[in-house]
Amino acid sequence: MDLSAVREEIRKIDLKIAELIKARTDLAIHVYKAKKEQNFAIVDNKQVEDVLRRAEEFAIANGLNSDAMKRIFEILIEMNTDEQERFLREGIE
């Protein structure tokens, strides 16, 4: 495979990753509503720990940098938390 073909494959994968991030972020409204209904805090530390643990375990099992994988998931969690906080500020039911 030549360089331009490899870069095209990477571009396609990047687009898929972006689409999955969007889908994950779109779920923030449902998480927010469930937390609001059950009177839960926006940040659930146990859930955060579970997500980061799964990311780390996946990275280790697949020979990836576990610290980098955890940082990626920390950003994803931050994005969802920011969305939920925005919903709270805007008074979304």
mmCIF file of N, CA and C in Angstrom:
data_model
loop_
_atom_site.group_PDB
_atom_site.id
_atom_site.type_symbol
_atom_site.label_atom_id
_atom_site.label_comp_id
_atom_site.label_asym_id
_atom_site.label_seq_id
_atom_site.Cartn_x
_atom_site.Cartn_y
_atom_site.Cartn_z
ATOM 1 N N MET A 1 0.850 -1.182 0.000
ATOM 2 C CA MET A 1 0.000 0.000 0.000
ATOM 3 C C MET A 1 0.893 1.240 0.000
ATOM 4 N N ASP A 2 0.626 2.155 -0.881
ATOM 5 C CA ASP A 2 1.437 3.368 -0.902
ATOM 6 C C ASP A 2 0.920 4.367 0.137
ATOM 7 N N LEU A 3 1.707 5.394 0.367
ATOM 8 C CA LEU A 3 1.407 6.365 1.422
ATOM 9 C C LEU A 3 0.045 7.019 1.244
ATOM 10 N N SER A 4 -0.298 7.408 0.044
ATOM 11 C CA SER A 4 -1.588 8.079 -0.155
ATOM 12 C C SER A 4 -2.750 7.135 0.135
ATOM 13 N N ALA A 5 -2.603 5.862 -0.177
ATOM 14 C CA ALA A 5 -3.660 4.888 0.117
ATOM 15 C C ALA A 5 -3.799 4.689 1.625
ATOM 16 N N VAL A 6 -2.679 4.625 2.313
ATOM 17 C CA VAL A 6 -2.709 4.481 3.776
ATOM 18 C C VAL A 6 -3.363 5.707 4.403
ATOM 19 N N ARG A 7 -3.001 6.873 3.922
ATOM 20 C CA ARG A 7 -3.596 8.105 4.462
ATOM 21 C C ARG A 7 -5.097 8.152 4.205
ATOM 22 N N GLU A 8 -5.535 7.641 3.078
ATOM 23 C CA GLU A 8 -6.971 7.598 2.781
ATOM 24 C C GLU A 8 -7.682 6.666 3.757
ATOM 25 N N GLU A 9 -7.082 5.527 4.071
ATOM 26 C CA GLU A 9 -7.662 4.608 5.059
ATOM 27 C C GLU A 9 -7.732 5.273 6.429
ATOM 28 N N ILE A 10 -6.689 5.989 6.798
ATOM 29 C CA ILE A 10 -6.677 6.711 8.077
ATOM 30 C C ILE A 10 -7.774 7.767 8.090
ATOM 31 N N ARG A 11 -7.943 8.478 6.977
ATOM 32 C CA ARG A 11 -8.991 9.493 6.891
ATOM 33 C C ARG A 11 -10.363 8.867 7.115
ATOM 34 N N LYS A 12 -10.601 7.699 6.521
ATOM 35 C CA LYS A 12 -11.885 7.010 6.692
ATOM 36 C C LYS A 12 -12.092 6.586 8.148
ATOM 37 N N ILE A 13 -11.041 6.083 8.758
ATOM 38 C CA ILE A 13 -11.128 5.679 10.167
ATOM 39 C C ILE A 13 -11.375 6.897 11.048
ATOM 40 N N ASP A 14 -10.683 8.001 10.771
ATOM 41 C CA ASP A 14 -10.890 9.234 11.539
ATOM 42 C C ASP A 14 -12.343 9.690 11.467
ATOM 43 N N LEU A 15 -12.934 9.595 10.293
ATOM 44 C CA LEU A 15 -14.337 9.976 10.130
ATOM 45 C C LEU A 15 -15.242 9.069 10.960
ATOM 46 N N LYS A 16 -14.963 7.770 10.956
ATOM 47 C CA LYS A 16 -15.753 6.834 11.764
ATOM 48 C C LYS A 16 -15.619 7.162 13.249
ATOM 49 N N ILE A 17 -14.404 7.474 13.674
ATOM 50 C CA ILE A 17 -14.184 7.847 15.075
ATOM 51 C C ILE A 17 -14.998 9.091 15.417
ATOM 52 N N ALA A 18 -14.964 10.094 14.556
ATOM 53 C CA ALA A 18 -15.722 11.330 14.790
ATOM 54 C C ALA A 18 -17.217 11.045 14.861
ATOM 55 N N GLU A 19 -17.710 10.163 13.995
ATOM 56 C CA GLU A 19 -19.132 9.805 14.018
ATOM 57 C C GLU A 19 -19.496 9.098 15.321
ATOM 58 N N LEU A 20 -18.624 8.233 15.813
ATOM 59 C CA LEU A 20 -18.878 7.547 17.082
ATOM 60 C C LEU A 20 -18.836 8.516 18.260
ATOM 61 N N ILE A 21 -17.932 9.485 18.213
ATOM 62 C CA ILE A 21 -17.888 10.503 19.266
ATOM 63 C C ILE A 21 -19.186 11.299 19.268
ATOM 64 N N LYS A 22 -19.669 11.652 18.096
ATOM 65 C CA LYS A 22 -20.952 12.368 17.996
ATOM 66 C C LYS A 22 -22.076 11.525 18.574
ATOM 67 N N ALA A 23 -22.135 10.247 18.215
ATOM 68 C CA ALA A 23 -23.182 9.359 18.727
ATOM 69 C C ALA A 23 -23.099 9.256 20.250
ATOM 70 N N ARG A 24 -21.884 9.171 20.781
ATOM 71 C CA ARG A 24 -21.698 9.089 22.235
ATOM 72 C C ARG A 24 -22.163 10.381 22.896
ATOM 73 N N THR A 25 -21.802 11.505 22.312
ATOM 74 C CA THR A 25 -22.184 12.802 22.863
ATOM 75 C C THR A 25 -23.693 13.012 22.777
ATOM 76 N N ASP A 26 -24.310 12.538 21.699
ATOM 77 C CA ASP A 26 -25.763 12.659 21.558
ATOM 78 C C ASP A 26 -26.510 11.936 22.677
ATOM 79 N N LEU A 27 -25.903 10.925 23.263
ATOM 80 C CA LEU A 27 -26.539 10.194 24.363
ATOM 81 C C LEU A 27 -26.528 10.986 25.669
ATOM 82 N N ALA A 28 -25.776 12.072 25.726
ATOM 83 C CA ALA A 28 -25.680 12.872 26.954
ATOM 84 C C ALA A 28 -27.046 13.352 27.419
ATOM 85 N N ILE A 29 -27.938 13.689 26.504
ATOM 86 C CA ILE A 29 -29.270 14.169 26.900
ATOM 87 C C ILE A 29 -30.032 13.080 27.642
ATOM 88 N N HIS A 30 -29.890 11.841 27.197
ATOM 89 C CA HIS A 30 -30.590 10.737 27.856
ATOM 90 C C HIS A 30 -29.993 10.455 29.237
ATOM 91 N N VAL A 31 -28.670 10.530 29.314
ATOM 92 C CA VAL A 31 -28.004 10.345 30.606
ATOM 93 C C VAL A 31 -28.431 11.458 31.557
ATOM 94 N N TYR A 32 -28.431 12.688 31.066
ATOM 95 C CA TYR A 32 -28.830 13.838 31.882
ATOM 96 C C TYR A 32 -30.247 13.659 32.415
ATOM 97 N N LYS A 33 -31.180 13.298 31.541
ATOM 98 C CA LYS A 33 -32.578 13.150 31.958
ATOM 99 C C LYS A 33 -32.732 12.043 32.993
ATOM 100 N N ALA A 34 -32.034 10.931 32.805
ATOM 101 C CA ALA A 34 -32.108 9.833 33.770
ATOM 102 C C ALA A 34 -31.531 10.262 35.118
ATOM 103 N N LYS A 35 -30.411 10.970 35.095
ATOM 104 C CA LYS A 35 -29.810 11.444 36.342
ATOM 105 C C LYS A 35 -30.722 12.444 37.034
ATOM 106 N N LYS A 36 -31.319 13.343 36.262
ATOM 107 C CA LYS A 36 -32.218 14.349 36.834
ATOM 108 C C LYS A 36 -33.430 13.669 37.473
ATOM 109 N N GLU A 37 -33.990 12.698 36.760
ATOM 110 C CA GLU A 37 -35.164 11.975 37.254
ATOM 111 C C GLU A 37 -34.859 11.234 38.554
ATOM 112 N N GLN A 38 -33.639 10.694 38.653
ATOM 113 C CA GLN A 38 -33.253 9.925 39.832
ATOM 114 C C GLN A 38 -32.506 10.776 40.863
ATOM 115 N N ASN A 39 -32.420 12.089 40.579
ATOM 116 C CA ASN A 39 -31.765 13.027 41.486
ATOM 117 C C ASN A 39 -30.290 12.677 41.723
ATOM 118 N N PHE A 40 -29.605 12.275 40.647
ATOM 119 C CA PHE A 40 -28.184 11.956 40.714
ATOM 120 C C PHE A 40 -27.370 13.175 40.304
ATOM 121 N N ALA A 41 -26.136 13.227 40.789
ATOM 122 C CA ALA A 41 -25.208 14.292 40.390
ATOM 123 C C ALA A 41 -24.794 14.097 38.931
ATOM 124 N N ILE A 42 -24.365 15.176 38.312
ATOM 125 C CA ILE A 42 -23.899 15.110 36.922
ATOM 126 C C ILE A 42 -22.708 14.161 36.805
ATOM 127 N N VAL A 43 -21.746 14.282 37.711
ATOM 128 C CA VAL A 43 -20.563 13.422 37.660
ATOM 129 C C VAL A 43 -20.762 12.239 38.596
ATOM 130 N N ASP A 44 -20.654 11.051 38.027
ATOM 131 C CA ASP A 44 -20.744 9.800 38.782
ATOM 132 C C ASP A 44 -19.334 9.210 38.807
ATOM 133 N N ASN A 45 -18.632 9.430 39.906
ATOM 134 C CA ASN A 45 -17.226 9.028 39.983
ATOM 135 C C ASN A 45 -17.014 7.538 39.756
ATOM 136 N N LYS A 46 -17.938 6.712 40.227
ATOM 137 C CA LYS A 46 -17.803 5.267 40.005
ATOM 138 C C LYS A 46 -17.892 4.948 38.522
ATOM 139 N N GLN A 47 -18.828 5.584 37.828
ATOM 140 C CA GLN A 47 -18.964 5.358 36.389
ATOM 141 C C GLN A 47 -17.712 5.833 35.652
ATOM 142 N N VAL A 48 -17.189 6.972 36.054
ATOM 143 C CA VAL A 48 -15.958 7.484 35.439
ATOM 144 C C VAL A 48 -14.832 6.471 35.622
ATOM 145 N N GLU A 49 -14.679 5.962 36.845
ATOM 146 C CA GLU A 49 -13.644 4.962 37.122
ATOM 147 C C GLU A 49 -13.845 3.715 36.275
ATOM 148 N N ASP A 50 -15.097 3.263 36.140
ATOM 149 C CA ASP A 50 -15.390 2.068 35.338
ATOM 150 C C ASP A 50 -15.027 2.272 33.869
ATOM 151 N N VAL A 51 -15.390 3.426 33.326
ATOM 152 C CA VAL A 51 -15.087 3.722 31.918
ATOM 153 C C VAL A 51 -13.575 3.758 31.703
ATOM 154 N N LEU A 52 -12.867 4.434 32.590
ATOM 155 C CA LEU A 52 -11.413 4.533 32.452
ATOM 156 C C LEU A 52 -10.742 3.175 32.631
ATOM 157 N N ARG A 53 -11.248 2.360 33.541
ATOM 158 C CA ARG A 53 -10.703 1.016 33.743
ATOM 159 C C ARG A 53 -10.894 0.174 32.487
ATOM 160 N N ARG A 54 -12.112 0.228 31.895
ATOM 161 C CA ARG A 54 -12.363 -0.542 30.665
ATOM 162 C C ARG A 54 -11.449 -0.079 29.535
ATOM 163 N N ALA A 55 -11.255 1.227 29.423
ATOM 164 C CA ALA A 55 -10.371 1.764 28.380
ATOM 165 C C ALA A 55 -8.940 1.272 28.588
ATOM 166 N N GLU A 56 -8.493 1.306 29.826
ATOM 167 C CA GLU A 56 -7.142 0.849 30.143
ATOM 168 C C GLU A 56 -6.988 -0.640 29.855
ATOM 169 N N GLU A 57 -7.964 -1.439 30.276
ATOM 170 C CA GLU A 57 -7.912 -2.883 30.042
ATOM 171 C C GLU A 57 -7.900 -3.200 28.546
ATOM 172 N N PHE A 58 -8.719 -2.485 27.773
ATOM 173 C CA PHE A 58 -8.746 -2.692 26.327
ATOM 174 C C PHE A 58 -7.378 -2.378 25.728
ATOM 175 N N ALA A 59 -6.804 -1.257 26.146
ATOM 176 C CA ALA A 59 -5.499 -0.851 25.617
ATOM 177 C C ALA A 59 -4.442 -1.908 25.917
ATOM 178 N N ILE A 60 -4.399 -2.357 27.145
ATOM 179 C CA ILE A 60 -3.400 -3.351 27.541
ATOM 180 C C ILE A 60 -3.597 -4.642 26.753
ATOM 181 N N ALA A 61 -4.839 -5.097 26.634
ATOM 182 C CA ALA A 61 -5.132 -6.343 25.922
ATOM 183 C C ALA A 61 -4.792 -6.260 24.437
ATOM 184 N N ASN A 62 -4.757 -5.043 23.905
ATOM 185 C CA ASN A 62 -4.515 -4.864 22.473
ATOM 186 C C ASN A 62 -3.170 -4.216 22.157
ATOM 187 N N GLY A 63 -2.291 -4.171 23.150
ATOM 188 C CA GLY A 63 -0.940 -3.668 22.935
ATOM 189 C C GLY A 63 -0.860 -2.179 22.642
ATOM 190 N N LEU A 64 -1.804 -1.420 23.197
ATOM 191 C CA LEU A 64 -1.831 0.026 22.989
ATOM 192 C C LEU A 64 -1.340 0.745 24.238
ATOM 193 N N ASN A 65 -1.039 2.005 24.105
ATOM 194 C CA ASN A 65 -0.592 2.827 25.221
ATOM 195 C C ASN A 65 -1.791 3.103 26.134
ATOM 196 N N SER A 66 -1.786 2.495 27.317
ATOM 197 C CA SER A 66 -2.943 2.610 28.212
ATOM 198 C C SER A 66 -3.110 4.024 28.763
ATOM 199 N N ASP A 67 -2.017 4.736 28.985
ATOM 200 C CA ASP A 67 -2.130 6.119 29.469
ATOM 201 C C ASP A 67 -2.791 7.005 28.415
ATOM 202 N N ALA A 68 -2.384 6.843 27.167
ATOM 203 C CA ALA A 68 -2.987 7.630 26.083
ATOM 204 C C ALA A 68 -4.464 7.282 25.933
ATOM 205 N N MET A 69 -4.789 5.997 26.020
ATOM 206 C CA MET A 69 -6.188 5.580 25.891
ATOM 207 C C MET A 69 -7.030 6.187 27.012
ATOM 208 N N LYS A 70 -6.511 6.179 28.227
ATOM 209 C CA LYS A 70 -7.247 6.785 29.340
ATOM 210 C C LYS A 70 -7.441 8.280 29.118
ATOM 211 N N ARG A 71 -6.432 8.971 28.591
ATOM 212 C CA ARG A 71 -6.565 10.409 28.318
ATOM 213 C C ARG A 71 -7.655 10.664 27.276
ATOM 214 N N ILE A 72 -7.712 9.820 26.257
ATOM 215 C CA ILE A 72 -8.759 9.961 25.238
ATOM 216 C C ILE A 72 -10.126 9.831 25.888
ATOM 217 N N PHE A 73 -10.292 8.832 26.742
ATOM 218 C CA PHE A 73 -11.589 8.632 27.381
ATOM 219 C C PHE A 73 -11.893 9.710 28.411
ATOM 220 N N GLU A 74 -10.878 10.262 29.043
ATOM 221 C CA GLU A 74 -11.107 11.402 29.934
ATOM 222 C C GLU A 74 -11.692 12.575 29.149
ATOM 223 N N ILE A 75 -11.201 12.790 27.938
ATOM 224 C CA ILE A 75 -11.740 13.860 27.087
ATOM 225 C C ILE A 75 -13.180 13.551 26.700
ATOM 226 N N LEU A 76 -13.475 12.306 26.346
ATOM 227 C CA LEU A 76 -14.848 11.930 25.994
ATOM 228 C C LEU A 76 -15.792 12.146 27.176
ATOM 229 N N ILE A 77 -15.347 11.762 28.356
ATOM 230 C CA ILE A 77 -16.153 11.959 29.564
ATOM 231 C C ILE A 77 -16.373 13.451 29.803
ATOM 232 N N GLU A 78 -15.321 14.239 29.628
ATOM 233 C CA GLU A 78 -15.434 15.692 29.800
ATOM 234 C C GLU A 78 -16.447 16.282 28.816
ATOM 235 N N MET A 79 -16.429 15.811 27.578
ATOM 236 C CA MET A 79 -17.381 16.308 26.578
ATOM 237 C C MET A 79 -18.812 16.020 27.014
ATOM 238 N N ASN A 80 -19.068 14.799 27.496
ATOM 239 C CA ASN A 80 -20.420 14.451 27.928
ATOM 240 C C ASN A 80 -20.818 15.216 29.183
ATOM 241 N N THR A 81 -19.882 15.373 30.103
ATOM 242 C CA THR A 81 -20.158 16.134 31.318
ATOM 243 C C THR A 81 -20.491 17.581 30.970
ATOM 244 N N ASP A 82 -19.725 18.163 30.054
ATOM 245 C CA ASP A 82 -19.998 19.539 29.621
ATOM 246 C C ASP A 82 -21.396 19.659 29.028
ATOM 247 N N GLU A 83 -21.796 18.684 28.223
ATOM 248 C CA GLU A 83 -23.138 18.702 27.632
ATOM 249 C C GLU A 83 -24.207 18.631 28.720
ATOM 250 N N GLN A 84 -24.024 17.728 29.682
ATOM 251 C CA GLN A 84 -25.004 17.583 30.755
ATOM 252 C C GLN A 84 -25.090 18.860 31.590
ATOM 253 N N GLU A 85 -23.954 19.482 31.854
ATOM 254 C CA GLU A 85 -23.961 20.740 32.607
ATOM 255 C C GLU A 85 -24.659 21.840 31.817
ATOM 256 N N ARG A 86 -24.497 21.841 30.511
ATOM 257 C CA ARG A 86 -25.195 22.819 29.661
ATOM 258 C C ARG A 86 -26.704 22.598 29.748
ATOM 259 N N PHE A 87 -27.134 21.345 29.698
ATOM 260 C CA PHE A 87 -28.566 21.049 29.810
ATOM 261 C C PHE A 87 -29.106 21.553 31.148
ATOM 262 N N LEU A 88 -28.333 21.356 32.212
ATOM 263 C CA LEU A 88 -28.741 21.806 33.541
ATOM 264 C C LEU A 88 -28.860 23.332 33.571
ATOM 265 N N ARG A 89 -27.864 24.035 33.040
ATOM 266 C CA ARG A 89 -27.892 25.507 33.002
ATOM 267 C C ARG A 89 -29.088 26.020 32.211
ATOM 268 N N GLU A 90 -29.411 25.327 31.129
ATOM 269 C CA GLU A 90 -30.506 25.762 30.269
ATOM 270 C C GLU A 90 -31.868 25.303 30.778
ATOM 271 N N GLY A 91 -31.863 24.563 31.879
ATOM 272 C CA GLY A 91 -33.119 24.120 32.471
ATOM 273 C C GLY A 91 -33.870 23.099 31.640
ATOM 274 N N ILE A 92 -33.144 22.314 30.888
ATOM 275 C CA ILE A 92 -33.784 21.298 30.046
ATOM 276 C C ILE A 92 -34.358 20.206 30.930
ATOM 277 N N GLU A 93 -35.601 19.889 30.659
ATOM 278 C CA GLU A 93 -36.276 18.825 31.408
ATOM 279 C C GLU A 93 -36.114 17.576 30.630
#
